[in-house]
PDB file of C-alpha atoms and ligand atoms in Angstrom:
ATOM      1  CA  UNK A 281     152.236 255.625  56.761  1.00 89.00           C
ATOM      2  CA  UNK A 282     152.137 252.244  54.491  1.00 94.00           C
ATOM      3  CA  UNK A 283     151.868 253.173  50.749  1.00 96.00           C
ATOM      4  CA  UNK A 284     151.018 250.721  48.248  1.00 97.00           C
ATOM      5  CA  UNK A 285     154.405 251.553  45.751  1.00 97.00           C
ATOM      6  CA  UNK A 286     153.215 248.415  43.345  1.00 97.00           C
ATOM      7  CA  UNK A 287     150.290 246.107  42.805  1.00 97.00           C
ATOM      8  CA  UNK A 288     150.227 244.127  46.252  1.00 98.00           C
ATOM      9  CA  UNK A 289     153.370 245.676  47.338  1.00 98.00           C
ATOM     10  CA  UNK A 290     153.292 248.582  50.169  1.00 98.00           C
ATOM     11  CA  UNK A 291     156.162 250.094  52.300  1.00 98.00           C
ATOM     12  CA  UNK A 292     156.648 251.985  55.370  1.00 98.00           C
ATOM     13  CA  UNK A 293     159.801 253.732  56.769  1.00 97.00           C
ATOM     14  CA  UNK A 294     160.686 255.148  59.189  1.00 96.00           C
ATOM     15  CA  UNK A 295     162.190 258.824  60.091  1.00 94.00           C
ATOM     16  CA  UNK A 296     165.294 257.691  60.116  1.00 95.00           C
ATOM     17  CA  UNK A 297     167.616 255.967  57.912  1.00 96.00           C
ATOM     18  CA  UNK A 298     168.100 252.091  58.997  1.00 97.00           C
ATOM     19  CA  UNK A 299     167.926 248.307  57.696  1.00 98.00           C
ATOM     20  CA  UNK A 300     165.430 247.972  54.591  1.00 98.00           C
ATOM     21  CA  UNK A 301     163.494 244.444  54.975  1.00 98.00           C
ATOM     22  CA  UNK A 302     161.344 242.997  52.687  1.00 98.00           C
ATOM     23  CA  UNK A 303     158.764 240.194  53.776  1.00 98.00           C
ATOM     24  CA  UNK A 304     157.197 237.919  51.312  1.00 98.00           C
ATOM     25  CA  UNK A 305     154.197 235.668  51.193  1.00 98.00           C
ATOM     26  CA  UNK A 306     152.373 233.997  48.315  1.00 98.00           C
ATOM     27  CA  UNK A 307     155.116 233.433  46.199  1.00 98.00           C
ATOM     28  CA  UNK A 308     153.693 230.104  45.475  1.00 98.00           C
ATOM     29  CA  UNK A 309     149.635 230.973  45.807  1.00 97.00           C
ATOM     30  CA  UNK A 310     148.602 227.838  47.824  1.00 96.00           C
ATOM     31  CA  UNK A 311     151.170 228.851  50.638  1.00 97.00           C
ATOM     32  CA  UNK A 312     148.480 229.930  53.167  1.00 96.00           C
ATOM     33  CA  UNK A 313     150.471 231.020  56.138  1.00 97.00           C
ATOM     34  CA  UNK A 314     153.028 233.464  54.160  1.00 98.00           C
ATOM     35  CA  UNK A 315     149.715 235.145  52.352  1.00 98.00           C
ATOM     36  CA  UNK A 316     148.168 235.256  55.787  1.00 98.00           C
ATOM     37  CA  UNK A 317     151.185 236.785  57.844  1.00 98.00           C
ATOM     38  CA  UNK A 318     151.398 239.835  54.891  1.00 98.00           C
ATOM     39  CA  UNK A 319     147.492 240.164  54.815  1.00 98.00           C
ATOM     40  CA  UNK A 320     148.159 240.533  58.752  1.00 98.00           C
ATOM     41  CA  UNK A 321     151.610 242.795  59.109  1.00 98.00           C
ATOM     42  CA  UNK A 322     149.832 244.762  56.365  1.00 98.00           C
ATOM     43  CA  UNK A 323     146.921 245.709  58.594  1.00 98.00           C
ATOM     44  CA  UNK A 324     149.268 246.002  61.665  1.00 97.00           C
ATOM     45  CA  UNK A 325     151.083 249.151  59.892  1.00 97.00           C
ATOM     46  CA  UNK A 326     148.159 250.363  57.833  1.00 97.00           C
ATOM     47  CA  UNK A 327     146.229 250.898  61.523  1.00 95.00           C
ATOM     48  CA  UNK A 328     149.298 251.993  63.133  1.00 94.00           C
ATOM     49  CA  UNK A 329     149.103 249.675  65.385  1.00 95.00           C
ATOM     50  CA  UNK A 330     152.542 249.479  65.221  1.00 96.00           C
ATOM     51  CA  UNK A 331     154.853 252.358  63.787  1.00 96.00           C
ATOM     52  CA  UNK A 332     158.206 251.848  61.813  1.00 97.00           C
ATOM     53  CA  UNK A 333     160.369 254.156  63.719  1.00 96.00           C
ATOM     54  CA  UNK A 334     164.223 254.005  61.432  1.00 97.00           C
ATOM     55  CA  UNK A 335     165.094 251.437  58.169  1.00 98.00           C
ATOM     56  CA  UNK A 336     162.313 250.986  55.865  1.00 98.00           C
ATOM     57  CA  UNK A 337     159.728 247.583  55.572  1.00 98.00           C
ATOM     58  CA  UNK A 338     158.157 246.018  52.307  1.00 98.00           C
ATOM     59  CA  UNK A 339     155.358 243.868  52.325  1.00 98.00           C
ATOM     60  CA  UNK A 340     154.839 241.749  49.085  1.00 98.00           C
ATOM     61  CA  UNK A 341     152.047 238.806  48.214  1.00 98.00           C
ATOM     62  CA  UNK A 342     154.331 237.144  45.465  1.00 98.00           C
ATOM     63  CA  UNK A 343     152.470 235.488  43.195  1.00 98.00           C
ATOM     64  CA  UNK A 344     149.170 237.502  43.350  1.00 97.00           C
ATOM     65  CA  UNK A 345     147.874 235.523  40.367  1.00 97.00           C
ATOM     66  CA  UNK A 346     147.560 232.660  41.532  1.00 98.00           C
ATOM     67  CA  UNK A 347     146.842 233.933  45.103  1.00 98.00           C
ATOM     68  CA  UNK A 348     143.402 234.461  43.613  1.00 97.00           C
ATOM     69  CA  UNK A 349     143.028 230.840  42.291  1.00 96.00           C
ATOM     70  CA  UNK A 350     144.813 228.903  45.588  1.00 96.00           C
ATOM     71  CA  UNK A 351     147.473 227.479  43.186  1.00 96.00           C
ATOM     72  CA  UNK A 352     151.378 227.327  43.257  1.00 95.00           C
ATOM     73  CA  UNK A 353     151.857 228.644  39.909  1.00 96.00           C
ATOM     74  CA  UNK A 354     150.293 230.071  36.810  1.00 96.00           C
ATOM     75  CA  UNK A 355     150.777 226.957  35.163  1.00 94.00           C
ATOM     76  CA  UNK A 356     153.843 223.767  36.439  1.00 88.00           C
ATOM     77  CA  UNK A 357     156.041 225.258  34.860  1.00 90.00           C
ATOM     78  CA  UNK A 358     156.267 228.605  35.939  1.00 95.00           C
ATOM     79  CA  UNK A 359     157.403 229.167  39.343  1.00 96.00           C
ATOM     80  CA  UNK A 360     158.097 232.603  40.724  1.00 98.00           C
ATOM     81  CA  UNK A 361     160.570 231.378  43.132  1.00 98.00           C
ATOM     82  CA  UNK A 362     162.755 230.163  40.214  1.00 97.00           C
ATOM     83  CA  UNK A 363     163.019 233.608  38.022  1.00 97.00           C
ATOM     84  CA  UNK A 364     165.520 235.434  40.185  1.00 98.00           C
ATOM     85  CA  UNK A 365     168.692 234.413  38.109  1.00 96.00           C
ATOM     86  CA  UNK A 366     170.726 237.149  36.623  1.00 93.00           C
ATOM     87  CA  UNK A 367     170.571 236.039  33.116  1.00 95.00           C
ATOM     88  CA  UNK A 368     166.470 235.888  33.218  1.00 97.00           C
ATOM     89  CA  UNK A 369     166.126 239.631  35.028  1.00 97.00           C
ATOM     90  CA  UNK A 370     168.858 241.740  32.801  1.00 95.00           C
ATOM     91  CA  UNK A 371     167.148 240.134  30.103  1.00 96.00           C
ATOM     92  CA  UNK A 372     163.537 240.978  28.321  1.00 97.00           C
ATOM     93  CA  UNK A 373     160.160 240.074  29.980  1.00 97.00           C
ATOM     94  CA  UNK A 374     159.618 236.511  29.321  1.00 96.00           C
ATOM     95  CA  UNK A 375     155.608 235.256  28.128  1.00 94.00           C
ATOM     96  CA  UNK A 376     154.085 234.755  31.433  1.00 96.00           C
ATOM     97  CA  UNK A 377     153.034 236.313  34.369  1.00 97.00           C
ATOM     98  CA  UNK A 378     156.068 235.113  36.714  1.00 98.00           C
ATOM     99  CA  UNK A 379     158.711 236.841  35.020  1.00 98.00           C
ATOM    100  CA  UNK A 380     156.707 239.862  34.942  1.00 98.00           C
ATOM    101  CA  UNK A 381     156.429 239.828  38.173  1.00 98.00           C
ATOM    102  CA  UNK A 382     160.079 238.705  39.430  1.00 98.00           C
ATOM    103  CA  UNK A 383     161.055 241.435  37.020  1.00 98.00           C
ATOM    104  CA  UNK A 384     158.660 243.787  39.078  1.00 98.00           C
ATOM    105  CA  UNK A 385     160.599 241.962  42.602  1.00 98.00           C
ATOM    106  CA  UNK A 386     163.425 242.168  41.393  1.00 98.00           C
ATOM    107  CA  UNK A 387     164.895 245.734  42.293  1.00 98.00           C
ATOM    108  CA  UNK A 388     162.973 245.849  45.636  1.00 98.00           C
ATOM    109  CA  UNK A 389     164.626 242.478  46.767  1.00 98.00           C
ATOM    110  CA  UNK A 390     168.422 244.096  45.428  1.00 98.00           C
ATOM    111  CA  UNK A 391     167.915 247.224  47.398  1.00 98.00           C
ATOM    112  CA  UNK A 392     166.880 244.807  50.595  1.00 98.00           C
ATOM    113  CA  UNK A 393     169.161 244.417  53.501  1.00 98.00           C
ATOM    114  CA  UNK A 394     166.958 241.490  54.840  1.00 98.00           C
ATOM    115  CA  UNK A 395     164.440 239.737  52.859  1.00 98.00           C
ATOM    116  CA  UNK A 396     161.921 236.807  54.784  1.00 98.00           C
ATOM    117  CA  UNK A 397     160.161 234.955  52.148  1.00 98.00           C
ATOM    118  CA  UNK A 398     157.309 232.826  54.047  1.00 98.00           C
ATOM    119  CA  UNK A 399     157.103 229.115  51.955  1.00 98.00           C
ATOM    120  CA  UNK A 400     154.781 225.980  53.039  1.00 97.00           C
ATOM    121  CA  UNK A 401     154.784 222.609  51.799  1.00 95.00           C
ATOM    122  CA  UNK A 402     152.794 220.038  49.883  1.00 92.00           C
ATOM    123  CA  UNK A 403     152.840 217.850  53.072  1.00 93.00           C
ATOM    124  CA  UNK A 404     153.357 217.941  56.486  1.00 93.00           C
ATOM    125  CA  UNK A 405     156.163 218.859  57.785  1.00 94.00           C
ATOM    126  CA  UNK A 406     158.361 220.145  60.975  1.00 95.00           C
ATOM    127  CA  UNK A 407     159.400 224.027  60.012  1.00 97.00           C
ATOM    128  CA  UNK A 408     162.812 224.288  58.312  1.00 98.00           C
ATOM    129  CA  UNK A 409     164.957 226.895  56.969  1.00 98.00           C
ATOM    130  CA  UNK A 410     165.910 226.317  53.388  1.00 98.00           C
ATOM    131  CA  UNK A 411     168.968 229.325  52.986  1.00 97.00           C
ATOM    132  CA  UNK A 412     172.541 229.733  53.809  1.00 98.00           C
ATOM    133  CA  UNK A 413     173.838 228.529  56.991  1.00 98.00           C
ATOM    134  CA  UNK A 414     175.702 231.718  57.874  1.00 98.00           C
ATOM    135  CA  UNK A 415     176.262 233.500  61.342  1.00 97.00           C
ATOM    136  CA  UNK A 416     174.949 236.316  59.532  1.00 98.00           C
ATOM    137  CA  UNK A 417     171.779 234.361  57.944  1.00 98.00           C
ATOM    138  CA  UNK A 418     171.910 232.834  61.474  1.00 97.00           C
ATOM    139  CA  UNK A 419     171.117 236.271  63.279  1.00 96.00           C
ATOM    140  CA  UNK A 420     168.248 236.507  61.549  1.00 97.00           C
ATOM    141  CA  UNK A 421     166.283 233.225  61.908  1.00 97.00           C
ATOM    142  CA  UNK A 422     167.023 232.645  65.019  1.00 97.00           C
ATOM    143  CA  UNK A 423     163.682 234.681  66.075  1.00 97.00           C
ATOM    144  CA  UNK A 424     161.918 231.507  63.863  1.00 97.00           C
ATOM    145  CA  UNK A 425     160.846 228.525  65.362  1.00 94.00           C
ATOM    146  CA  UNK A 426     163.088 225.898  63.581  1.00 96.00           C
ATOM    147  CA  UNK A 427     165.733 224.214  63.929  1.00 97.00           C
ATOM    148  CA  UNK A 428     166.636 222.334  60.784  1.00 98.00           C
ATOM    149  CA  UNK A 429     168.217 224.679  57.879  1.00 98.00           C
ATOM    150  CA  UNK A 430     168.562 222.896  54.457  1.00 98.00           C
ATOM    151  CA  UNK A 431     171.178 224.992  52.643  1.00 98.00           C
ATOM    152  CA  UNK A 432     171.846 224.697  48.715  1.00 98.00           C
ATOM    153  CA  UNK A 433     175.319 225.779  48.063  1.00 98.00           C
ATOM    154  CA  UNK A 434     174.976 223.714  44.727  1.00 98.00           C
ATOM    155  CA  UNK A 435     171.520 225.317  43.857  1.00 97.00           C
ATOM    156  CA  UNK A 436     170.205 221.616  43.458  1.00 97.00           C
ATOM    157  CA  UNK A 437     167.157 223.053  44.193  1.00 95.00           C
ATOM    158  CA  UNK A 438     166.732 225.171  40.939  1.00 94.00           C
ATOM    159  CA  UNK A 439     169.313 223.854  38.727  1.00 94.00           C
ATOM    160  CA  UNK A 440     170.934 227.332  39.236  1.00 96.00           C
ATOM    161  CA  UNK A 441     170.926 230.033  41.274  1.00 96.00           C
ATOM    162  CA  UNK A 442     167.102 231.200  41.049  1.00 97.00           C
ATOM    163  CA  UNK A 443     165.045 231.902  44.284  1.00 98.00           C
ATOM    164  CA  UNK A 444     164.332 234.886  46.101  1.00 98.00           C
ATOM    165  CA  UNK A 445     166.799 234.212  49.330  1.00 98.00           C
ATOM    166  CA  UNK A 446     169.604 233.051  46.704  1.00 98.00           C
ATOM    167  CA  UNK A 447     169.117 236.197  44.472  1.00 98.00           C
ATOM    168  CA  UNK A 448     169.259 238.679  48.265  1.00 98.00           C
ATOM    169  CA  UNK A 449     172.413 236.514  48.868  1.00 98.00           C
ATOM    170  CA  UNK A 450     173.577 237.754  45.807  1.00 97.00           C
ATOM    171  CA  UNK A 451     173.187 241.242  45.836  1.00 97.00           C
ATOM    172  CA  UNK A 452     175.182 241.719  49.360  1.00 98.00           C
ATOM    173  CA  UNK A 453     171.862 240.811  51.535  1.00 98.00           C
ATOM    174  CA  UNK A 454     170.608 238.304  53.625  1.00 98.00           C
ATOM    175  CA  UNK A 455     168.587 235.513  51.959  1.00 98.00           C
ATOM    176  CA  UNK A 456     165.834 234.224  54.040  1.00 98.00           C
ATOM    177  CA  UNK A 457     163.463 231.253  53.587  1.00 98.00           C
ATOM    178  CA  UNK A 458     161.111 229.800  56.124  1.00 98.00           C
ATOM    179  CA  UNK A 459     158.787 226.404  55.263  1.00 97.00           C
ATOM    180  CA  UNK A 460     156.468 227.018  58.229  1.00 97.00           C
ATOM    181  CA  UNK A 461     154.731 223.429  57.453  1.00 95.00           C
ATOM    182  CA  UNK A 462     151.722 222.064  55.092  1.00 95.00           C
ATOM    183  CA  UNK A 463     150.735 224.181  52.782  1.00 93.00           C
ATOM    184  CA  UNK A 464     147.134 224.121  54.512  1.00 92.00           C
ATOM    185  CA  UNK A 465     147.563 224.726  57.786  1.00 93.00           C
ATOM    186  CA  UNK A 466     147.978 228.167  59.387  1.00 94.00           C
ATOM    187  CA  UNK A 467     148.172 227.205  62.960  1.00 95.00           C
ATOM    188  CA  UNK A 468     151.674 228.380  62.997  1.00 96.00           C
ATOM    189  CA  UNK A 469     150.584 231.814  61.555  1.00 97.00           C
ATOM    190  CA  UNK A 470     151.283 233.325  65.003  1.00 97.00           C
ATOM    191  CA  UNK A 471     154.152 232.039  65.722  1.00 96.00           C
ATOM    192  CA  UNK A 472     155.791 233.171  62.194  1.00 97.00           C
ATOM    193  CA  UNK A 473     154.142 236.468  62.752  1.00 97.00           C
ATOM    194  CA  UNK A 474     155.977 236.432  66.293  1.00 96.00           C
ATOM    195  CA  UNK A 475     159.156 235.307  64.711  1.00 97.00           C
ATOM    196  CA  UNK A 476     159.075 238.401  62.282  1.00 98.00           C
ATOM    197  CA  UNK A 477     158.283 240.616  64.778  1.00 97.00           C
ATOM    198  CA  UNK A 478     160.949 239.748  66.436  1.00 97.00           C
ATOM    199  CA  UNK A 479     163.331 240.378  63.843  1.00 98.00           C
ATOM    200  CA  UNK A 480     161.740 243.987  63.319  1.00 98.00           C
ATOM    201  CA  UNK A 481     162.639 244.711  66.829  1.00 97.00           C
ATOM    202  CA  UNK A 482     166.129 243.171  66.405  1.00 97.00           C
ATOM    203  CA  UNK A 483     166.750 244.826  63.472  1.00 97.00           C
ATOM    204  CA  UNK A 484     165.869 248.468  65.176  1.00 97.00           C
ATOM    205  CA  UNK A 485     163.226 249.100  62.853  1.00 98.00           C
ATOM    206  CA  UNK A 486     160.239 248.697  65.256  1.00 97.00           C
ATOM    207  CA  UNK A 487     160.487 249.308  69.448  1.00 95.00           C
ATOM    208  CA  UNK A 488     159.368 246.327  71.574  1.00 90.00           C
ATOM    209  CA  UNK A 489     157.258 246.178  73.787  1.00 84.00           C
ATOM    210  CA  UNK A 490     159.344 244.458  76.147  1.00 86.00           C
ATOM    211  CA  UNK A 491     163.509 243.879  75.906  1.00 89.00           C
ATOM    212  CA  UNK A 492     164.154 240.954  73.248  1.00 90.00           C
ATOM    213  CA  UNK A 493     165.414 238.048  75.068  1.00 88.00           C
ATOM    214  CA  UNK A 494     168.021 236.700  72.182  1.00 83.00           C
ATOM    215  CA  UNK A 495     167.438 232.921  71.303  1.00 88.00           C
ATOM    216  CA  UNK A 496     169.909 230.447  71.590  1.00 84.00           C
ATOM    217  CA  UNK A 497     168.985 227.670  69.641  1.00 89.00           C
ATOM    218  CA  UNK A 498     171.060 224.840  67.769  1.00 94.00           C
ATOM    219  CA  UNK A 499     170.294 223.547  64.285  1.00 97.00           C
ATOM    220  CA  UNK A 500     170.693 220.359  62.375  1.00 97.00           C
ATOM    221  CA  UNK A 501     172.157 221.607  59.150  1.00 98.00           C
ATOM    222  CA  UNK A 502     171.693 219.555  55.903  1.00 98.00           C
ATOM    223  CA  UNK A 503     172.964 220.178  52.929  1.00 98.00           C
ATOM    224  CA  UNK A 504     170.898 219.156  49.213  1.00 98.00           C
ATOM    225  CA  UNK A 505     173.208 216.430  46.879  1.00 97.00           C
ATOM    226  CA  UNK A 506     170.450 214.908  44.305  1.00 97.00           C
ATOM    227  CA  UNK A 507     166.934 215.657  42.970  1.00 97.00           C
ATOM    228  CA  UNK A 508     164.737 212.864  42.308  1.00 97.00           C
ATOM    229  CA  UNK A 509     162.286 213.987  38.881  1.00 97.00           C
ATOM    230  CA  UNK A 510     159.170 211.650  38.009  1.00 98.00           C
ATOM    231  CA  UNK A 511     159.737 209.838  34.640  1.00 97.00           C
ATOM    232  CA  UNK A 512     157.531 208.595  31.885  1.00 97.00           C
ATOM    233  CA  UNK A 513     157.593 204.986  34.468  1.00 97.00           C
ATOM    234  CA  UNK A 514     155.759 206.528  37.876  1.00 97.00           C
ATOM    235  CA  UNK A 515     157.136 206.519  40.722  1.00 98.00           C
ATOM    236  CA  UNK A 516     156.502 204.300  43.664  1.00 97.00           C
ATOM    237  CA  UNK A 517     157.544 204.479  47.387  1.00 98.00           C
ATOM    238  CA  UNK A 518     159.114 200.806  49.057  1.00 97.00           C
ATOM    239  CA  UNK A 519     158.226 201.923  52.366  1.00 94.00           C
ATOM    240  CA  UNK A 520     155.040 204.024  52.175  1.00 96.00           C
ATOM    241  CA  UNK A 521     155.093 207.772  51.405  1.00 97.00           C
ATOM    242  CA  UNK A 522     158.117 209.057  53.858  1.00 97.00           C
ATOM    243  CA  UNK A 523     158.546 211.553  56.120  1.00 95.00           C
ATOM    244  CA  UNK A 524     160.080 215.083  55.913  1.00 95.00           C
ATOM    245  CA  UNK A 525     163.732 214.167  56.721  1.00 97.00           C
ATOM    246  CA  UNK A 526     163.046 210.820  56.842  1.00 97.00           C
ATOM    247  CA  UNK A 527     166.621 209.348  57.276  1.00 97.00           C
ATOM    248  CA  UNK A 528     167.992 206.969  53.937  1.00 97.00           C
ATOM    249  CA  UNK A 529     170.814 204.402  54.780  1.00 97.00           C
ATOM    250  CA  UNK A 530     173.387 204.056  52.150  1.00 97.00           C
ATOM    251  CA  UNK A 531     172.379 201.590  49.600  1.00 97.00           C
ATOM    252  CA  UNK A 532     168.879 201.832  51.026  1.00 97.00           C
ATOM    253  CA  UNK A 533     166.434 200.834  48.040  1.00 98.00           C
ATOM    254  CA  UNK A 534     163.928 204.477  48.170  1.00 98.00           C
ATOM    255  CA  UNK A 535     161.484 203.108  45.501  1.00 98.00           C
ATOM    256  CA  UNK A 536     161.017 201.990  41.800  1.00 98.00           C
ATOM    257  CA  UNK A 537     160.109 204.240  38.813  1.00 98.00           C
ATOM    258  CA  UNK A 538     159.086 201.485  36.693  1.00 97.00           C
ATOM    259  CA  UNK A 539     161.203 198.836  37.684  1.00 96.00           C
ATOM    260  CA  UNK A 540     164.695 200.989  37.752  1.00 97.00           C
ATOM    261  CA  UNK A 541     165.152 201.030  41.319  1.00 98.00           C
ATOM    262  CA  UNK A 542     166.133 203.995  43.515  1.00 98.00           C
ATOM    263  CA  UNK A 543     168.581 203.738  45.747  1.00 97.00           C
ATOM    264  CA  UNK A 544     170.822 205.967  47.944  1.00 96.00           C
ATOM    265  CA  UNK A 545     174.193 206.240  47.252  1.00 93.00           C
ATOM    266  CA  UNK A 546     174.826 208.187  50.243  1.00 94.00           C
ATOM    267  CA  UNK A 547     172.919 208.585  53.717  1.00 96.00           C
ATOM    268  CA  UNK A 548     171.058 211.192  54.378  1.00 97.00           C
ATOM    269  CA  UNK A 549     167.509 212.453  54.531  1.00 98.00           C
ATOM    270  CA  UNK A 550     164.689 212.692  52.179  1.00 97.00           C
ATOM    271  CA  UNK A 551     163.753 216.263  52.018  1.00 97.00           C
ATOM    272  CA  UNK A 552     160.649 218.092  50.159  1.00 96.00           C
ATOM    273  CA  UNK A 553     158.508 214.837  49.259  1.00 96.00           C
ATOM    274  CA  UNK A 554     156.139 216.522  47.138  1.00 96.00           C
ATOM    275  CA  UNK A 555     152.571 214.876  47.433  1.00 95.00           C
ATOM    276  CA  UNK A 556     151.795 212.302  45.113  1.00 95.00           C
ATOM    277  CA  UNK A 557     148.611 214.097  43.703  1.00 93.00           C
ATOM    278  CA  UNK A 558     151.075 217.228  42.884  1.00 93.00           C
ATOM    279  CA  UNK A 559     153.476 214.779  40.801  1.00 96.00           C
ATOM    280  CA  UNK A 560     154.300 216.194  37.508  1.00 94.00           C
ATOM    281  CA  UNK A 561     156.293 214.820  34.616  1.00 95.00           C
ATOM    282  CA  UNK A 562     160.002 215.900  34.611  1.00 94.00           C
ATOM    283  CA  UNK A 563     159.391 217.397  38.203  1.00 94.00           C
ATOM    284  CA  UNK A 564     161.135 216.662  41.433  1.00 95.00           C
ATOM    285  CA  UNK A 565     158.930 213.795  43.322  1.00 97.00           C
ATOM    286  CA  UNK A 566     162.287 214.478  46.664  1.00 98.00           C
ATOM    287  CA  UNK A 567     165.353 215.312  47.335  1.00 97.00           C
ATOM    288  CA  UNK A 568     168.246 213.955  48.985  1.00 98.00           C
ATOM    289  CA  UNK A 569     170.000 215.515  51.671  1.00 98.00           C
ATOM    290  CA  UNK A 570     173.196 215.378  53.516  1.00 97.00           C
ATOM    291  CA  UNK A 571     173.790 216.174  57.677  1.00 97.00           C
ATOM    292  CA  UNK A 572     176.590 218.371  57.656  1.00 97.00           C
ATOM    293  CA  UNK A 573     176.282 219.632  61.216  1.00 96.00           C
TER     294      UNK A 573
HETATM  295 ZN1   ZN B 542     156.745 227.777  48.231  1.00 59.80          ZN
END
């Protein structure tokens, strides 16, 4: 039976003991696909349509505030997937509805074996796996469609240590991140819902319906050096808004904020372009990336 244990967070386990994994959707409320493939696992298990037999699963929608309201956070600066830092979650509740709430996460992600935590971006993009590049972290998203994993062993990302995957890490889990695509687009919705499925199976916690043919599947493995923030000068583009990945040469000129120019010390690859219109003051505009496999 799923029980709802906390507001927009419900659990099922099975009769026997077994791997606890926690999927999560809507940490950022404009991620459709994430909100979508709870909204859907959630009705799976409520219906029975499929039964947890051993190990437990949670189902979370994040950010349920701003679920309601389509945006990514209560306000730009507050982002739920940046609360999950030590220092922030020993500590008191903070003024706003994010650290409330990662202070509500918090325990169910440290008693996870497994979490998935279902991201989309502010543009198009081909699905990546933002996390650890680990044959353990490996086991797991190999069941996802992707093939590019972006890890962050210098938490460039959040200035520290601070999102749901890296906080799992942490406690003696395994930290998972998917970015499925644009933020508006759910036609990979069955696929992800496939992919953790998949892992359920894997994982023991659900029977399939047919034996699990294991994946084989090789990734391109970057790793994050720099973020790029928009200053008080704008930001523009030389080439045109880039790609996801888009590869930089060394000494490549990126763009101008003002008239400072941009340029990469190192090659790589541009990697989470935000979208122009979501450009905010003292936020990243991208980031650079590395190939290190
Ligand atoms: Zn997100």
């Amino acid at each position: 039976m799923l029980h709802e244990i906390g507001s927009s967070i419900w659990q099922v386990a099975g009769v026997k003991l077994g791997t606890h994994i926690a999927v999560l959707g809507g940490v950022h409320g404009d991620e459709k696909t994430g909100i979508e493939v709870v909204k859907n696992l959630h009705d799976i298990f409520l219906n029975e349509k499929l039964k947890v037999d051993k190990g437990k699963l949670t189902l979370i929608l994040g950010n349920e505030e701003t679920i309601k309201i389509g945006e990514r956070g209560t306000s730009a600066e507050h982002n739920l997937n940046r609360m999950f830092f030590d220092k922030h979650l020993v500590g008191p509740v903070l003024d706003s509805y994010e650290s409330r709430r990662a202070h509500e996460l918090a325990p169910i992600l440290k008693s996870s074996d497994i979490s998935l935590d279902i991201h989309s971006t502010s543009v198009s993009t081909v699905p990546f796996l933002p996390c650890a590049f680990t044959p353990r972290h490996e086991k797991i998203y190999q069941w996802f469609d992707a093939r590019i994993v972006l890890t962050d062993p210098d938490f460039v990302l959040g200035g520290q240590r601070s999102t749901t995957d890296e906080y799992v890490d942490y406690c003696g889990g395994i930290g998972i991140c998917f970015e499925t695509g644009w933020a508006n687009d759910t036609s990979r919705l069955p696929a992800v819902k496939k992919g953790i499925l998949n892992i359920l199976a894997d994982q023991g916690l659900i029977t399939p319906t047919k034996p699990l043919q294991s994946p084989t599947p090789s990734y391109k493995v970057y790793r994050l050096t720099r973020k790029i923030s928009l200053s008080e000068t704008g930001f523009r583009y030389t080439k045109g808004f880039p790609e996801s990945f888009q590869e930089v040469k060394m000494g490549e000129l990126i763009g101008y904020h003002g008239d400072k120019p941009e340029i990469a010390e190192e090659g790589g690859v541009i990697a989470f372009p935000r979208a122009a219109d979501q450009w905010k003051l003292g936020h990243d505009i991208f980031f650079i990336a590395r190939r290190i496999k």
